[in-house]
């Protein structure tokens, strides 16, 4: 399966503009599956704007999913009256579903729990299949916790896609946050024998700046492709099942001991 990481610069609160950017990329992409950043339809630093844009974003979803490809993009979903979730839409040839962010950062510059309800791991850990590839999706902060990606790997994922809106803390030549993300996705790939793709936003929103640097790690922990920093970019790579088979043949993943889950559930 050929994938595209669409590293875009969303306009904060401008759903119409962001929708047109999504449609343009989808229509011109040669990839089988296109992945956009977290909250790509709305922008990330919404604060109280969240209540003004979510209905428009829900209408925009229907215009994106009506296509013959696989598209993954970020939006807001009202799951019950007044209850909103930070969401990703997974659209496959016109059929679509949502997954929801589990871990909502609410510290420092992050305020997600003020506006969103977290997803439910018992119902929202989902595997999707397209072009022979089983894949899962987790949103940004969820990748910094072992459970979501481990659960997807145990459910049979060959690849995990991570839509993100990761801001930089300060301008420096070698970004610590970039190094951290690279180490993280390599670790997930090596530990579980999966392809791991990190798709970041780029550009300024309010006082925050998103640095881009989207990247894909092979199951062997090699960065196969990397987007530019500080500007929009579109990068492509191929998800090859043979790499998954090779990685898992020589991996400790097949020795996974589920008794540790029972231990943790009793703590």
Short mmCIF file of C-alpha atoms in Angstrom, two decimals:
data_model
loop_
_atom_site.label_atom_id
_atom_site.label_comp_id
_atom_site.label_asym_id
_atom_site.label_seq_id
_atom_site.Cartn_x
_atom_site.Cartn_y
_atom_site.Cartn_z
CA UNK A 1 0.00 0.00 0.00
CA UNK A 2 1.39 3.39 -1.02
CA UNK A 3 0.79 6.12 1.56
CA UNK A 4 1.09 9.89 1.51
CA UNK A 5 1.76 12.00 4.60
CA UNK A 6 0.10 15.36 3.94
CA UNK A 7 1.95 17.80 6.20
CA UNK A 8 -0.30 20.84 5.94
CA UNK A 9 -0.65 24.24 7.56
CA UNK A 10 -4.28 24.34 8.79
CA UNK A 11 -5.90 27.74 9.25
CA UNK A 12 -7.23 27.96 12.77
CA UNK A 13 -11.03 27.80 12.79
CA UNK A 14 -11.30 28.12 8.99
CA UNK A 15 -13.01 24.84 8.09
CA UNK A 16 -13.86 25.93 4.55
CA UNK A 17 -10.23 26.73 3.73
CA UNK A 18 -8.98 23.52 5.34
CA UNK A 19 -11.61 21.45 3.52
CA UNK A 20 -10.49 22.80 0.15
CA UNK A 21 -6.88 21.99 0.99
CA UNK A 22 -7.86 18.41 1.90
CA UNK A 23 -9.82 17.95 -1.32
CA UNK A 24 -7.02 19.35 -3.47
CA UNK A 25 -4.48 16.95 -1.98
CA UNK A 26 -6.83 13.97 -2.23
CA UNK A 27 -7.61 14.70 -5.88
CA UNK A 28 -3.95 15.08 -6.88
CA UNK A 29 -2.46 12.25 -4.81
CA UNK A 30 -1.14 9.07 -6.40
CA UNK A 31 -1.16 7.25 -3.05
CA UNK A 32 -3.60 4.56 -1.95
CA UNK A 33 -3.99 6.15 1.49
CA UNK A 34 -3.52 9.80 2.49
CA UNK A 35 -2.94 10.78 6.12
CA UNK A 36 -3.43 14.31 7.46
CA UNK A 37 -2.43 15.77 10.87
CA UNK A 38 -4.45 15.91 14.08
CA UNK A 39 -7.48 18.26 13.89
CA UNK A 40 -6.52 19.01 10.31
CA UNK A 41 -10.03 20.25 9.44
CA UNK A 42 -10.18 22.79 12.26
CA UNK A 43 -6.69 23.61 13.49
CA UNK A 44 -5.44 22.66 16.94
CA UNK A 45 -5.29 25.71 19.26
CA UNK A 46 -9.06 26.21 19.22
CA UNK A 47 -9.88 26.87 22.86
CA UNK A 48 -13.43 28.29 22.97
CA UNK A 49 -13.58 28.28 19.17
CA UNK A 50 -14.20 24.56 19.43
CA UNK A 51 -17.90 25.20 20.11
CA UNK A 52 -18.17 27.46 17.05
CA UNK A 53 -16.56 25.17 14.48
CA UNK A 54 -17.49 21.60 15.34
CA UNK A 55 -20.81 21.60 13.47
CA UNK A 56 -19.21 23.01 10.34
CA UNK A 57 -16.47 20.41 10.64
CA UNK A 58 -19.02 17.59 10.89
CA UNK A 59 -20.61 18.79 7.63
CA UNK A 60 -17.20 18.93 5.96
CA UNK A 61 -16.55 15.29 6.83
CA UNK A 62 -19.25 14.16 4.39
CA UNK A 63 -17.52 16.01 1.54
CA UNK A 64 -14.18 14.30 2.16
CA UNK A 65 -15.35 10.72 2.62
CA UNK A 66 -17.07 10.57 -0.77
CA UNK A 67 -14.04 9.30 -2.67
CA UNK A 68 -12.48 6.04 -3.82
CA UNK A 69 -9.35 6.17 -1.69
CA UNK A 70 -8.33 5.69 1.91
CA UNK A 71 -8.17 9.04 3.72
CA UNK A 72 -7.38 9.70 7.39
CA UNK A 73 -7.91 13.20 8.77
CA UNK A 74 -8.53 15.02 12.03
CA UNK A 75 -11.74 16.65 13.18
CA UNK A 76 -14.13 17.14 16.11
CA UNK A 77 -17.01 14.74 16.70
CA UNK A 78 -20.06 15.41 18.87
CA UNK A 79 -20.68 11.93 20.31
CA UNK A 80 -23.61 13.07 22.46
CA UNK A 81 -25.31 16.40 22.91
CA UNK A 82 -22.59 18.82 24.03
CA UNK A 83 -19.95 16.06 24.38
CA UNK A 84 -17.07 16.55 21.94
CA UNK A 85 -14.10 14.34 21.14
CA UNK A 86 -10.79 14.95 19.42
CA UNK A 87 -11.25 12.53 16.53
CA UNK A 88 -9.76 11.02 13.42
CA UNK A 89 -11.91 9.92 10.52
CA UNK A 90 -10.85 6.79 8.65
CA UNK A 91 -12.54 6.76 5.25
CA UNK A 92 -12.11 3.76 2.93
CA UNK A 93 -13.80 3.96 -0.45
CA UNK A 94 -16.75 5.93 0.87
CA UNK A 95 -17.25 3.97 4.10
CA UNK A 96 -15.97 5.73 7.20
CA UNK A 97 -15.55 5.41 10.94
CA UNK A 98 -14.12 7.46 13.80
CA UNK A 99 -11.43 6.81 16.36
CA UNK A 100 -10.98 9.06 19.39
CA UNK A 101 -8.03 10.35 21.34
CA UNK A 102 -7.60 8.56 24.68
CA UNK A 103 -5.00 10.69 26.45
CA UNK A 104 -5.90 14.38 26.53
CA UNK A 105 -2.89 16.51 27.52
CA UNK A 106 -3.84 19.23 29.97
CA UNK A 107 -0.57 20.69 31.18
CA UNK A 108 1.71 23.52 30.11
CA UNK A 109 0.40 24.85 26.80
CA UNK A 110 -2.15 22.02 26.40
CA UNK A 111 -5.81 22.34 27.46
CA UNK A 112 -7.60 19.45 25.78
CA UNK A 113 -9.48 18.07 28.76
CA UNK A 114 -11.25 21.42 29.13
CA UNK A 115 -12.99 20.86 25.79
CA UNK A 116 -12.93 17.16 24.92
CA UNK A 117 -14.00 13.84 26.39
CA UNK A 118 -11.47 10.98 26.03
CA UNK A 119 -12.19 7.91 23.94
CA UNK A 120 -13.07 4.55 25.48
CA UNK A 121 -10.34 1.90 25.01
CA UNK A 122 -12.91 -0.90 25.25
CA UNK A 123 -14.71 0.29 22.13
CA UNK A 124 -12.38 2.67 20.30
CA UNK A 125 -9.28 0.54 19.59
CA UNK A 126 -10.00 -0.44 15.98
CA UNK A 127 -8.25 -2.24 13.15
CA UNK A 128 -8.93 -1.23 9.54
CA UNK A 129 -7.94 -3.12 6.40
CA UNK A 130 -7.06 -1.73 2.98
CA UNK A 131 -4.97 -3.10 0.12
CA UNK A 132 -4.09 -6.12 2.25
CA UNK A 133 -2.70 -4.02 5.14
CA UNK A 134 -4.17 -4.08 8.65
CA UNK A 135 -3.67 -0.69 10.27
CA UNK A 136 -4.67 1.30 13.31
CA UNK A 137 -4.71 5.00 14.12
CA UNK A 138 -3.77 6.78 17.35
CA UNK A 139 -3.74 10.54 17.84
CA UNK A 140 -0.59 12.39 18.95
CA UNK A 141 -0.36 12.07 22.77
CA UNK A 142 -1.65 8.49 22.62
CA UNK A 143 1.64 7.46 21.00
CA UNK A 144 3.48 8.56 24.16
CA UNK A 145 1.75 5.83 26.16
CA UNK A 146 2.50 2.16 25.49
CA UNK A 147 -1.02 0.76 25.75
CA UNK A 148 -2.79 2.07 22.59
CA UNK A 149 -0.18 0.93 20.08
CA UNK A 150 0.48 -2.31 21.94
CA UNK A 151 -3.25 -3.06 21.82
CA UNK A 152 -3.34 -2.39 18.08
CA UNK A 153 -0.32 -4.60 17.47
CA UNK A 154 -1.88 -7.43 19.49
CA UNK A 155 -5.07 -7.04 17.45
CA UNK A 156 -3.07 -7.58 14.27
CA UNK A 157 -1.95 -4.16 13.03
CA UNK A 158 0.81 -4.16 10.41
CA UNK A 159 1.01 -0.36 10.55
CA UNK A 160 0.03 2.41 12.94
CA UNK A 161 -0.60 5.95 11.71
CA UNK A 162 -0.22 8.87 14.13
CA UNK A 163 -1.92 12.15 13.13
CA UNK A 164 -0.37 14.82 15.36
CA UNK A 165 -0.19 18.52 16.14
CA UNK A 166 3.13 18.70 17.95
CA UNK A 167 4.35 22.23 18.73
CA UNK A 168 7.93 23.25 19.29
CA UNK A 169 9.06 24.68 22.60
CA UNK A 170 11.72 27.02 21.22
CA UNK A 171 13.53 27.65 17.95
CA UNK A 172 16.79 25.75 17.70
CA UNK A 173 18.76 24.12 14.90
CA UNK A 174 18.34 20.59 16.24
CA UNK A 175 14.88 20.24 17.72
CA UNK A 176 14.72 18.08 20.82
CA UNK A 177 11.06 17.31 20.10
CA UNK A 178 11.99 16.01 16.63
CA UNK A 179 14.61 13.71 18.13
CA UNK A 180 12.10 12.51 20.71
CA UNK A 181 9.46 11.70 18.09
CA UNK A 182 11.99 9.87 15.96
CA UNK A 183 13.11 7.78 18.93
CA UNK A 184 9.49 7.07 19.84
CA UNK A 185 8.27 5.85 16.46
CA UNK A 186 11.42 3.78 15.96
CA UNK A 187 10.82 2.14 19.35
CA UNK A 188 7.21 1.28 18.48
CA UNK A 189 8.31 -0.18 15.15
CA UNK A 190 11.11 -2.25 16.66
CA UNK A 191 9.09 -3.47 19.61
CA UNK A 192 6.01 -4.56 17.68
CA UNK A 193 7.37 -5.18 14.17
CA UNK A 194 5.11 -2.56 12.58
CA UNK A 195 5.30 0.38 10.22
CA UNK A 196 4.83 3.62 12.18
CA UNK A 197 3.95 6.91 10.49
CA UNK A 198 3.94 10.27 12.30
CA UNK A 199 2.09 13.07 10.46
CA UNK A 200 2.58 16.49 12.01
CA UNK A 201 1.03 19.88 11.31
CA UNK A 202 3.17 22.87 10.40
CA UNK A 203 2.89 26.62 10.85
CA UNK A 204 1.68 29.03 13.53
CA UNK A 205 -1.64 28.95 15.39
CA UNK A 206 -2.09 31.70 17.95
CA UNK A 207 1.15 31.70 19.98
CA UNK A 208 2.09 28.10 19.10
CA UNK A 209 4.28 26.97 16.21
CA UNK A 210 4.10 23.50 14.71
CA UNK A 211 7.35 22.28 13.21
CA UNK A 212 6.35 19.57 10.73
CA UNK A 213 9.07 16.94 10.31
CA UNK A 214 6.62 14.10 9.57
CA UNK A 215 8.33 10.72 9.19
CA UNK A 216 7.82 6.99 8.67
CA UNK A 217 9.71 4.18 10.40
CA UNK A 218 9.97 0.70 8.94
CA UNK A 219 9.45 -2.38 11.16
CA UNK A 220 13.25 -2.58 11.36
CA UNK A 221 13.39 0.88 12.97
CA UNK A 222 14.75 2.71 9.93
CA UNK A 223 13.38 6.13 8.96
CA UNK A 224 12.30 5.58 5.36
CA UNK A 225 11.10 9.08 4.53
CA UNK A 226 11.07 12.45 6.30
CA UNK A 227 9.26 15.71 5.56
CA UNK A 228 10.83 19.14 5.71
CA UNK A 229 10.59 21.22 8.85
CA UNK A 230 8.78 24.58 9.06
CA UNK A 231 6.94 24.27 5.72
CA UNK A 232 4.19 22.28 4.09
CA UNK A 233 5.28 19.06 2.46
CA UNK A 234 3.89 15.90 0.88
CA UNK A 235 5.91 12.71 1.27
CA UNK A 236 5.32 9.19 0.04
CA UNK A 237 6.39 5.66 0.91
CA UNK A 238 5.24 2.08 0.49
CA UNK A 239 3.94 -0.07 3.35
CA UNK A 240 5.36 -3.52 2.58
CA UNK A 241 4.07 -6.58 4.44
CA UNK A 242 7.29 -8.46 3.76
CA UNK A 243 9.13 -6.05 6.07
CA UNK A 244 6.59 -6.83 8.82
CA UNK A 245 7.12 -10.58 8.38
CA UNK A 246 10.89 -10.25 8.50
CA UNK A 247 10.81 -8.01 11.58
CA UNK A 248 8.48 -10.29 13.52
CA UNK A 249 10.44 -13.43 12.67
CA UNK A 250 13.41 -12.00 14.55
CA UNK A 251 11.37 -10.11 17.15
CA UNK A 252 10.46 -10.79 20.77
CA UNK A 253 6.94 -9.59 19.94
CA UNK A 254 5.81 -13.17 19.27
CA UNK A 255 6.80 -14.05 22.87
CA UNK A 256 4.34 -11.52 24.32
CA UNK A 257 3.13 -12.63 27.76
CA UNK A 258 -0.47 -11.58 28.39
CA UNK A 259 -0.20 -12.40 32.09
CA UNK A 260 1.33 -8.95 32.54
CA UNK A 261 -2.01 -7.47 31.45
CA UNK A 262 -3.76 -9.44 34.17
CA UNK A 263 -1.23 -8.15 36.68
CA UNK A 264 -1.76 -4.54 35.60
CA UNK A 265 -5.55 -4.87 35.72
CA UNK A 266 -5.31 -5.83 39.39
CA UNK A 267 -3.16 -2.88 40.46
#
